[in-house]
Amino acid sequence: MWWVLLFALITIASVFIALNKRRPVFLAVPFVSIFAFILVKIIMVPLPFWETVRFIFNLRG
């Protein structure tokens, strides 16, 4: 639950900074942080990296 709050705070802060500094590059920060979080979670799986990625994309549901 606290991960959701952390990503919400990152998103709110980056939007606020992007609007104040008028630099749209700050709007990419939430996407990069979520991508980094997902990458770390995949790396934490005790299987080889590419096997884990193949497993995730082969799931059907």
PDB file of C-alpha atoms in Angstrom:
ATOM      1  CA  MET A   1       0.000   0.000   0.000  1.00  0.00           C
ATOM      2  CA  TRP A   2       2.783   2.404   0.784  1.00  0.00           C
ATOM      3  CA  TRP A   3       4.232   1.851  -2.712  1.00  0.00           C
ATOM      4  CA  VAL A   4       1.044   3.289  -4.162  1.00  0.00           C
ATOM      5  CA  LEU A   5       1.332   6.341  -1.931  1.00  0.00           C
ATOM      6  CA  LEU A   6       4.992   6.772  -2.846  1.00  0.00           C
ATOM      7  CA  PHE A   7       4.246   6.650  -6.585  1.00  0.00           C
ATOM      8  CA  ALA A   8       1.336   9.039  -6.086  1.00  0.00           C
ATOM      9  CA  LEU A   9       3.630  11.501  -4.298  1.00  0.00           C
ATOM     10  CA  ILE A  10       6.242  11.154  -7.045  1.00  0.00           C
ATOM     11  CA  THR A  11       3.582  11.838  -9.672  1.00  0.00           C
ATOM     12  CA  ILE A  12       2.142  14.850  -7.855  1.00  0.00           C
ATOM     13  CA  ALA A  13       5.594  16.309  -7.228  1.00  0.00           C
ATOM     14  CA  SER A  14       6.727  15.826 -10.815  1.00  0.00           C
ATOM     15  CA  VAL A  15       3.562  17.431 -12.220  1.00  0.00           C
ATOM     16  CA  PHE A  16       3.965  20.344  -9.821  1.00  0.00           C
ATOM     17  CA  ILE A  17       7.626  20.822 -10.779  1.00  0.00           C
ATOM     18  CA  ALA A  18       6.845  20.469 -14.503  1.00  0.00           C
ATOM     19  CA  LEU A  19       4.186  23.163 -14.286  1.00  0.00           C
ATOM     20  CA  ASN A  20       6.326  25.523 -12.218  1.00  0.00           C
ATOM     21  CA  LYS A  21       9.514  25.168 -14.245  1.00  0.00           C
ATOM     22  CA  ARG A  22       7.643  24.784 -17.572  1.00  0.00           C
ATOM     23  CA  ARG A  23       9.783  21.771 -18.482  1.00  0.00           C
ATOM     24  CA  PRO A  24       7.798  18.780 -19.750  1.00  0.00           C
ATOM     25  CA  VAL A  25      10.733  16.424 -19.158  1.00  0.00           C
ATOM     26  CA  PHE A  26       9.674  16.166 -15.509  1.00  0.00           C
ATOM     27  CA  LEU A  27       6.468  14.435 -16.634  1.00  0.00           C
ATOM     28  CA  ALA A  28       8.535  11.370 -17.546  1.00  0.00           C
ATOM     29  CA  VAL A  29       9.693  10.879 -13.939  1.00  0.00           C
ATOM     30  CA  PRO A  30       6.638   8.825 -12.800  1.00  0.00           C
ATOM     31  CA  PHE A  31       6.976   6.476 -15.782  1.00  0.00           C
ATOM     32  CA  VAL A  32      10.690   5.995 -15.197  1.00  0.00           C
ATOM     33  CA  SER A  33      10.161   5.335 -11.491  1.00  0.00           C
ATOM     34  CA  ILE A  34       7.444   2.723 -12.124  1.00  0.00           C
ATOM     35  CA  PHE A  35       9.588   1.072 -14.821  1.00  0.00           C
ATOM     36  CA  ALA A  36      12.536   0.944 -12.407  1.00  0.00           C
ATOM     37  CA  PHE A  37      10.299  -0.562  -9.704  1.00  0.00           C
ATOM     38  CA  ILE A  38       9.071  -3.277 -12.084  1.00  0.00           C
ATOM     39  CA  LEU A  39      12.617  -3.990 -13.221  1.00  0.00           C
ATOM     40  CA  VAL A  40      13.818  -4.381  -9.623  1.00  0.00           C
ATOM     41  CA  LYS A  41      10.930  -6.736  -8.828  1.00  0.00           C
ATOM     42  CA  ILE A  42      11.766  -8.875 -11.875  1.00  0.00           C
ATOM     43  CA  ILE A  43      15.435  -8.992 -10.885  1.00  0.00           C
ATOM     44  CA  MET A  44      14.459 -10.162  -7.376  1.00  0.00           C
ATOM     45  CA  VAL A  45      12.923 -13.372  -8.793  1.00  0.00           C
ATOM     46  CA  PRO A  46      15.366 -16.268  -8.229  1.00  0.00           C
ATOM     47  CA  LEU A  47      15.179 -17.428 -11.874  1.00  0.00           C
ATOM     48  CA  PRO A  48      17.392 -16.164 -14.688  1.00  0.00           C
ATOM     49  CA  PHE A  49      16.327 -12.731 -15.927  1.00  0.00           C
ATOM     50  CA  TRP A  50      15.273 -13.639 -19.485  1.00  0.00           C
ATOM     51  CA  GLU A  51      13.450 -16.755 -18.315  1.00  0.00           C
ATOM     52  CA  THR A  52      11.463 -14.616 -15.884  1.00  0.00           C
ATOM     53  CA  VAL A  53      10.628 -12.091 -18.606  1.00  0.00           C
ATOM     54  CA  ARG A  54       9.513 -14.893 -20.951  1.00  0.00           C
ATOM     55  CA  PHE A  55       7.359 -16.361 -18.174  1.00  0.00           C
ATOM     56  CA  ILE A  56       5.696 -13.020 -17.480  1.00  0.00           C
ATOM     57  CA  PHE A  57       4.849 -12.427 -21.148  1.00  0.00           C
ATOM     58  CA  ASN A  58       3.657 -16.019 -21.691  1.00  0.00           C
ATOM     59  CA  LEU A  59       1.005 -15.747 -18.974  1.00  0.00           C
ATOM     60  CA  ARG A  60      -2.478 -15.852 -20.414  1.00  0.00           C
ATOM     61  CA  GLY A  61      -5.445 -14.788 -18.476  1.00  0.00           C
TER      62      GLY A  61
END
